Coordinates of N, CA and C and ligand atoms in Angstrom, one line a residue:
M15 N -70.5 -15.2 122.1 CA -70.4 -15.4 120.7 C -69.1 -14.7 120.2
C16 N -68.4 -15.3 119.4 CA -67.2 -14.7 118.8 C -66.8 -15.4 117.5
S17 N -65.8 -14.8 116.8 CA -65.4 -15.5 115.6 C -64.3 -16.6 115.9
T18 N -64.1 -17.4 114.9 CA -63.3 -18.6 115.0 C -62.0 -18.4 115.8
K19 N -61.3 -17.3 115.4 CA -59.9 -17.0 116.0 C -60.0 -16.8 117.5
D20 N -61.2 -16.4 118.0 CA -61.2 -16.1 119.4 C -61.9 -17.2 120.3
V21 N -62.3 -18.3 119.7 CA -63.0 -19.3 120.4 C -62.3 -19.8 121.7
E22 N -61.0 -20.2 121.4 CA -60.2 -20.8 122.5 C -60.0 -19.7 123.6
R23 N -59.7 -18.5 123.2 CA -59.5 -17.4 124.2 C -60.7 -17.1 125.0
V24 N -61.9 -17.2 124.4 CA -63.1 -16.9 125.2 C -63.4 -18.0 126.1
K25 N -63.1 -19.3 125.7 CA -63.2 -20.4 126.6 C -62.3 -20.3 127.8
A26 N -61.1 -19.8 127.5 CA -60.1 -19.7 128.6 C -60.5 -18.6 129.6
L27 N -61.3 -17.6 129.1 CA -61.7 -16.6 130.0 C -62.8 -17.0 130.9
G28 N -63.4 -18.3 130.6 CA -64.4 -18.8 131.5 C -65.8 -18.9 131.0
A29 N -66.0 -18.7 129.8 CA -67.4 -18.8 129.2 C -67.9 -20.2 129.3
D30 N -69.1 -20.4 129.8 CA -69.7 -21.8 129.9 C -70.0 -22.4 128.5
A31 N -70.4 -21.5 127.6 CA -70.7 -22.0 126.2 C -70.2 -20.9 125.2
V32 N -69.6 -21.4 124.2 CA -69.0 -20.4 123.2 C -69.6 -20.8 121.8
I33 N -70.2 -19.8 121.1 CA -70.7 -20.0 119.8 C -69.8 -19.3 118.8
D34 N -69.3 -20.1 117.8 CA -68.5 -19.5 116.8 C -69.4 -18.9 115.7
R35 N -69.4 -17.5 115.7 CA -70.4 -16.9 114.8 C -70.1 -17.1 113.3
K36 N -68.9 -17.6 113.0 CA -68.6 -17.9 111.6 C -69.2 -19.2 111.2
K37 N -69.6 -20.0 112.2 CA -70.2 -21.4 111.9 C -71.6 -21.5 112.1
S38 N -72.2 -20.8 113.1 CA -73.6 -20.8 113.4 C -74.1 -19.5 113.7
N39 N -75.4 -19.3 113.4 CA -76.0 -18.0 113.5 C -76.9 -17.9 114.7
L40 N -76.5 -17.1 115.7 CA -77.3 -16.9 116.9 C -78.8 -16.5 116.6
L41 N -78.9 -15.8 115.5 CA -80.2 -15.2 115.1 C -81.2 -16.3 114.5
D42 N -80.6 -17.5 114.3 CA -81.5 -18.6 113.8 C -82.3 -19.2 114.9
A43 N -81.8 -19.1 116.1 CA -82.5 -19.7 117.3 C -83.8 -19.0 117.6
E44 N -84.8 -19.9 118.1 CA -86.1 -19.3 118.5 C -86.3 -19.4 120.0
S45 N -86.7 -18.4 120.6 CA -87.0 -18.4 122.1 C -85.9 -19.1 122.9
A46 N -84.7 -18.8 122.6 CA -83.5 -19.5 123.2 C -82.8 -18.8 124.3
Y47 N -83.0 -17.5 124.4 CA -82.1 -16.7 125.3 C -83.0 -15.7 126.2
D48 N -82.5 -15.6 127.4 CA -83.1 -14.6 128.3 C -82.6 -13.2 128.0
V49 N -81.3 -13.1 127.6 CA -80.7 -11.8 127.3 C -79.8 -11.9 126.1
I50 N -79.9 -11.0 125.2 CA -78.9 -10.9 124.1 C -78.2 -9.6 124.3
F51 N -76.9 -9.6 124.6 CA -76.1 -8.4 124.9 C -75.3 -8.2 123.6
D52 N -75.7 -7.3 122.8 CA -75.1 -7.0 121.5 C -74.0 -6.0 121.7
T53 N -72.8 -6.5 122.2 CA -71.7 -5.6 122.6 C -71.2 -4.8 121.4
P54 N -71.0 -5.4 120.2 CA -70.5 -4.6 119.1 C -71.6 -3.8 118.4
A55 N -72.8 -3.9 118.9 CA -73.9 -3.1 118.3 C -74.1 -3.3 116.8
V56 N -74.1 -4.5 116.4 CA -74.2 -4.8 115.0 C -75.6 -5.4 114.6
H57 N -76.4 -5.7 115.7 CA -77.7 -6.3 115.4 C -78.8 -5.3 115.8
S58 N -79.9 -5.7 116.1 CA -81.0 -4.8 116.5 C -82.1 -5.6 117.2
F59 N -83.0 -4.9 117.9 CA -84.0 -5.6 118.6 C -84.9 -6.4 117.6
G60 N -85.1 -5.8 116.4 CA -86.0 -6.4 115.4 C -85.4 -7.7 115.0
R61 N -84.0 -7.8 114.8 CA -83.4 -9.0 114.3 C -83.3 -10.1 115.4
C62 N -83.2 -9.6 116.7 CA -83.0 -10.5 117.8 C -84.2 -11.0 118.6
A63 N -85.3 -10.3 118.3 CA -86.5 -10.6 119.2 C -86.9 -12.0 119.1
K64 N -86.8 -12.6 117.9 CA -87.3 -14.0 117.7 C -86.4 -15.0 118.6
G65 N -85.2 -14.7 118.8 CA -84.3 -15.5 119.6 C -84.5 -15.4 121.1
L66 N -85.2 -14.3 121.5 CA -85.5 -14.1 123.0 C -86.7 -14.9 123.5
R67 N -86.5 -15.4 124.7 CA -87.7 -16.0 125.4 C -88.7 -14.9 125.7
P68 N -90.0 -15.3 126.0 CA -90.9 -14.3 126.5 C -90.3 -13.6 127.7
G69 N -90.4 -12.3 127.7 CA -89.9 -11.5 128.9 C -88.4 -11.2 128.7
G70 N -87.8 -11.7 127.7 CA -86.3 -11.6 127.5 C -86.0 -10.2 127.1
T71 N -84.6 -9.9 127.1 CA -84.2 -8.5 126.9 C -83.0 -8.5 125.9
Y72 N -83.2 -7.5 124.9 CA -82.1 -7.2 124.0 C -81.4 -6.0 124.5
V73 N -80.0 -6.0 124.6 CA -79.3 -4.9 125.1 C -78.2 -4.5 124.1
T74 N -78.2 -3.2 123.7 CA -77.2 -2.7 122.8 C -76.3 -1.7 123.5
T75 N -75.2 -1.3 122.8 CA -74.3 -0.4 123.4 C -74.3 1.0 122.6
L76 N -75.1 1.0 121.6 CA -75.1 2.2 120.7 C -76.5 2.9 120.7
P77 N -76.5 4.1 121.1 CA -77.8 4.8 121.2 C -78.2 5.4 119.8
D78 N -78.6 4.6 118.9 CA -78.9 5.0 117.5 C -80.3 4.9 117.2
A79 N -80.7 5.2 115.9 CA -82.1 5.2 115.5 C -82.7 3.8 115.7
A80 N -81.9 2.7 115.5 CA -82.4 1.3 115.6 C -82.8 1.1 117.1
L81 N -82.1 1.7 118.0 CA -82.5 1.6 119.4 C -83.9 2.1 119.7
V82 N -84.1 3.3 119.1 CA -85.4 4.0 119.3 C -86.5 3.1 118.7
T83 N -86.3 2.7 117.5 CA -87.2 1.8 116.8 C -87.5 0.5 117.6
G84 N -86.4 -0.1 118.1 CA -86.5 -1.3 118.9 C -87.4 -1.0 120.2
M85 N -87.1 0.1 120.8 CA -87.9 0.4 122.1 C -89.4 0.5 121.8
V86 N -89.7 1.1 120.7 CA -91.1 1.3 120.3 C -91.7 -0.1 120.0
R87 N -91.0 -0.9 119.2 CA -91.5 -2.2 118.8 C -91.7 -3.0 120.1
A88 N -90.8 -2.9 121.0 CA -90.8 -3.7 122.2 C -92.1 -3.4 123.1
L89 N -92.6 -2.2 122.9 CA -93.8 -1.9 123.7 C -95.0 -2.8 123.4
F90 N -94.9 -3.4 122.2 CA -96.0 -4.3 121.7 C -95.8 -5.7 121.9
T91 N -94.7 -6.1 122.7 CA -94.3 -7.5 123.0 C -94.0 -7.6 124.5
S92 N -93.8 -8.8 124.9 CA -93.4 -9.0 126.3 C -91.9 -8.8 126.5
K93 N -91.2 -8.6 125.3 CA -89.7 -8.5 125.4 C -89.3 -7.0 125.5
R94 N -88.0 -6.9 125.9 CA -87.5 -5.5 126.2 C -86.3 -5.1 125.4
C95 N -86.2 -3.9 125.1 CA -85.1 -3.4 124.3 C -84.4 -2.3 125.1
R96 N -83.1 -2.5 125.5 CA -82.4 -1.6 126.4 C -81.1 -1.1 125.9
F97 N -80.5 -0.1 126.5 CA -79.2 0.5 126.1 C -78.4 0.6 127.4
V98 N -77.1 0.2 127.3 CA -76.2 0.3 128.5 C -75.0 1.2 128.1
Q99 N -74.6 2.1 129.0 CA -73.5 2.9 128.8 C -72.5 2.8 129.9
V100 N -71.2 2.7 129.5 CA -70.2 2.6 130.5 C -69.9 3.9 131.2
A101 N -69.9 3.9 132.5 CA -69.4 5.1 133.3 C -68.1 4.7 133.9
S102 N -67.0 5.3 133.5 CA -65.7 4.9 134.1 C -65.5 5.3 135.5
K103 N -65.7 4.4 136.4 CA -65.5 4.7 137.8 C -64.1 4.2 138.3
R104 N -63.5 5.0 139.2 CA -62.2 4.6 139.6 C -62.0 3.2 140.1
A105 N -63.0 2.7 140.9 CA -62.9 1.4 141.4 C -62.9 0.3 140.3
D106 N -63.7 0.6 139.3 CA -63.8 -0.4 138.1 C -62.5 -0.4 137.4
L107 N -62.0 0.8 137.1 CA -60.7 0.9 136.4 C -59.6 0.2 137.2
E108 N -59.6 0.4 138.5 CA -58.5 -0.3 139.3 C -58.7 -1.8 139.2
L109 N -59.9 -2.3 139.2 CA -60.2 -3.7 139.1 C -59.6 -4.2 137.8
V110 N -59.9 -3.5 136.6 CA -59.4 -4.0 135.3 C -57.9 -3.9 135.3
G111 N -57.3 -2.8 135.9 CA -55.9 -2.6 136.0 C -55.2 -3.8 136.7
G112 N -55.9 -4.3 137.8 CA -55.4 -5.4 138.5 C -55.4 -6.7 137.7
W113 N -56.5 -6.9 136.9 CA -56.5 -8.0 136.0 C -55.4 -8.0 135.0
L114 N -55.1 -6.8 134.4 CA -54.0 -6.6 133.5 C -52.7 -6.9 134.1
R115 N -52.5 -6.4 135.3 CA -51.2 -6.7 136.1 C -51.1 -8.2 136.3
D116 N -52.2 -8.9 136.5 CA -52.2 -10.3 136.8 C -52.0 -11.1 135.6
G117 N -51.9 -10.5 134.4 CA -51.7 -11.3 133.2 C -52.8 -11.4 132.2
L118 N -54.0 -10.7 132.4 CA -55.0 -10.7 131.4 C -54.5 -10.2 130.1
A119 N -54.6 -11.1 129.1 CA -54.0 -10.7 127.8 C -55.0 -9.9 126.9
V120 N -54.7 -8.7 126.5 CA -55.5 -7.9 125.7 C -54.8 -7.6 124.4
P121 N -55.3 -8.0 123.2 CA -54.5 -7.7 122.0 C -54.4 -6.2 121.8
I122 N -53.2 -5.8 121.5 CA -52.9 -4.4 121.3 C -52.6 -4.1 119.8
D123 N -53.4 -3.3 119.2 CA -53.2 -2.9 117.8 C -52.1 -1.9 117.6
S124 N -52.1 -0.9 118.4 CA -51.1 0.2 118.2 C -51.0 1.0 119.5
R125 N -49.9 1.8 119.6 CA -49.8 2.7 120.7 C -49.5 4.1 120.2
Y126 N -50.1 5.1 120.9 CA -49.8 6.5 120.5 C -49.5 7.3 121.8
K127 N -48.7 8.4 121.6 CA -48.5 9.3 122.7 C -49.8 10.2 122.8
V128 N -50.0 10.7 124.0 CA -51.2 11.5 124.1 C -51.3 12.7 123.2
A129 N -50.1 13.2 122.8 CA -50.0 14.4 121.9 C -50.6 14.0 120.5
D130 N -50.6 12.7 120.2 CA -51.0 12.2 118.9 C -52.5 11.6 119.0
L131 N -53.2 12.2 119.8 CA -54.6 11.7 120.1 C -55.4 11.6 118.8
G132 N -55.3 12.6 117.9 CA -56.0 12.6 116.7 C -55.8 11.4 115.8
A133 N -54.5 11.0 115.7 CA -54.1 9.8 115.0 C -54.7 8.6 115.6
A134 N -54.7 8.6 117.0 CA -55.2 7.4 117.7 C -56.7 7.2 117.4
I135 N -57.4 8.4 117.4 CA -58.9 8.3 117.2 C -59.1 7.8 115.7
Q136 N -58.3 8.2 114.8 CA -58.4 7.8 113.4 C -58.2 6.3 113.3
R137 N -57.2 5.8 114.0 CA -56.9 4.4 114.0 C -58.0 3.6 114.7
Q138 N -58.6 4.1 115.7 CA -59.7 3.4 116.4 C -60.9 3.2 115.4
A139 N -61.1 4.2 114.5 CA -62.2 4.1 113.6 C -61.8 3.2 112.4
D140 N -60.6 2.8 112.2 CA -60.1 2.1 111.0 C -60.6 0.6 111.1
R141 N -61.3 0.2 110.1 CA -61.9 -1.2 110.2 C -60.7 -2.3 110.1
R142 N -59.5 -1.9 109.7 CA -58.4 -2.9 109.7 C -57.8 -3.1 111.0
R143 N -58.2 -2.3 112.0 CA -57.6 -2.4 113.3 C -57.9 -3.7 114.0
V144 N -56.9 -4.3 114.6 CA -57.1 -5.6 115.3 C -56.6 -5.4 116.7
G145 N -57.5 -5.3 117.7 CA -57.2 -5.1 119.1 C -57.3 -3.7 119.5
R146 N -56.8 -3.4 120.7 CA -57.0 -2.1 121.3 C -56.0 -1.1 120.8
V147 N -56.5 0.2 120.8 CA -55.6 1.3 120.5 C -55.2 1.9 121.8
V148 N -53.9 2.0 122.1 CA -53.5 2.5 123.5 C -53.0 3.9 123.3
V149 N -53.5 4.8 124.3 CA -52.9 6.1 124.3 C -52.1 6.2 125.6
E150 N -50.8 6.5 125.5 CA -49.9 6.6 126.6 C -50.0 8.0 127.2
V151 N -50.4 8.1 128.5 CA -50.6 9.4 129.1 C -49.5 9.7 130.2
A152 N -48.7 8.7 130.4 CA -47.8 8.7 131.6 C -46.9 10.0 131.5
E153 N -46.4 10.3 130.4 CA -45.5 11.5 130.3 C -46.3 12.8 129.9
G154 N -47.6 12.7 129.8 CA -48.4 13.9 129.6 C -48.1 14.5 128.2
W155 N -48.6 15.8 128.1 CA -48.4 16.6 126.8 C -47.0 17.1 126.8
P156 N -46.3 17.1 125.6 CA -45.0 17.8 125.6 C -45.1 19.3 125.7
S157 N -44.2 19.9 126.5 CA -44.3 21.4 126.7 C -43.7 22.2 125.6
Ligands
LIG27 N1 -72.2 2.3 125.6 C1 -71.0 2.5 125.9 O1 -70.7 2.9 127.0 C2 -69.9 2.1 124.9 C3 -68.6 2.2 125.3 C4 -67.6 1.8 124.4 C5 -68.0 1.4 123.1 N2 -69.3 1.3 122.8 C6 -69.7 0.8 121.4 O2 -69.5 -0.6 121.5 C7 -69.2 -1.1 120.2 C8 -68.0 -1.9 120.2 O3 -66.9 -1.1 120.5 P1 -65.4 -1.7 120.6 O4 -64.5 -0.6 120.8 O5 -65.4 -2.9 121.5 O6 -65.3 -2.2 119.1 P2 -64.2 -3.2 118.5 O7 -62.9 -3.1 119.2 O8 -64.2 -2.9 117.0 O9 -64.7 -4.6 118.8 C9 -65.8 -5.1 118.1 C10 -65.9 -6.6 118.5 O10 -67.1 -7.0 118.0 C11 -66.9 -8.2 117.2 N3 -67.8 -8.2 116.1 C12 -67.8 -7.5 114.9 N4 -68.8 -7.8 114.2 C13 -69.5 -8.7 114.8 C14 -70.7 -9.4 114.5 N5 -71.4 -9.3 113.4 N6 -71.2 -10.3 115.5 C15 -70.5 -10.4 116.6 N7 -69.4 -9.8 117.0 C16 -68.9 -9.0 116.1 C17 -65.5 -8.1 116.7 O11 -65.0 -9.4 116.6 P3 -64.2 -9.9 115.3 O12 -62.8 -9.5 115.6 O13 -64.4 -11.4 115.4 O14 -64.8 -9.3 114.1 C18 -64.8 -7.4 117.9 O15 -64.3 -8.3 118.8 C19 -69.2 0.2 119.3 O16 -70.4 0.3 118.6 C20 -69.0 1.3 120.3 O17 -69.5 2.5 119.8 C21 -70.3 1.7 123.7

């Protein structure tokens, strides 16, 4: 699921089905999905449970109060509420690096030197940001 501007790009990445979230609401569906992976962590188990099939799982990326509430609510249903966290392993990073070298296009919002990490973090939190914030570490910290 993505917004209109990204539909073609997501199809090109190989998705079997793409839902434009500006045109239809995933949360309107009933018992439609085995897994809802809430990558931007903007929903909750409570809002997604209806859309899950019996035994289905809601997965978020943010360990917040809604996750705890969702896990407790899930205890009383056949559905599950889970959290996933990325652990940056060398092999995984090399795999992604290979995809980038091979031409995987990632929108870049801005670039910062590692010495300007504070500004990079501020930009990352800025809602006007479009794409990734890159921190260049190749030259390290200025001496
Ligand atoms: N657990 C972990 O290991 C881990 C690691 C990194 C990040 N995170 C968390 O993951 C979340 C996303 O991080 P990010 O850096 O990828 O954020 P991001 O760069 O801001 O990307 C958010 C994406 O979610 C989409 N989006 C925004 N609102 C949406 C909605 N209502 N429904 C569906 N999609 C929506 C945006 O699409 P549009 O451009 O169309 O709005 C955008 O593509 C954050 O909460 C972050 O804290 C977790």
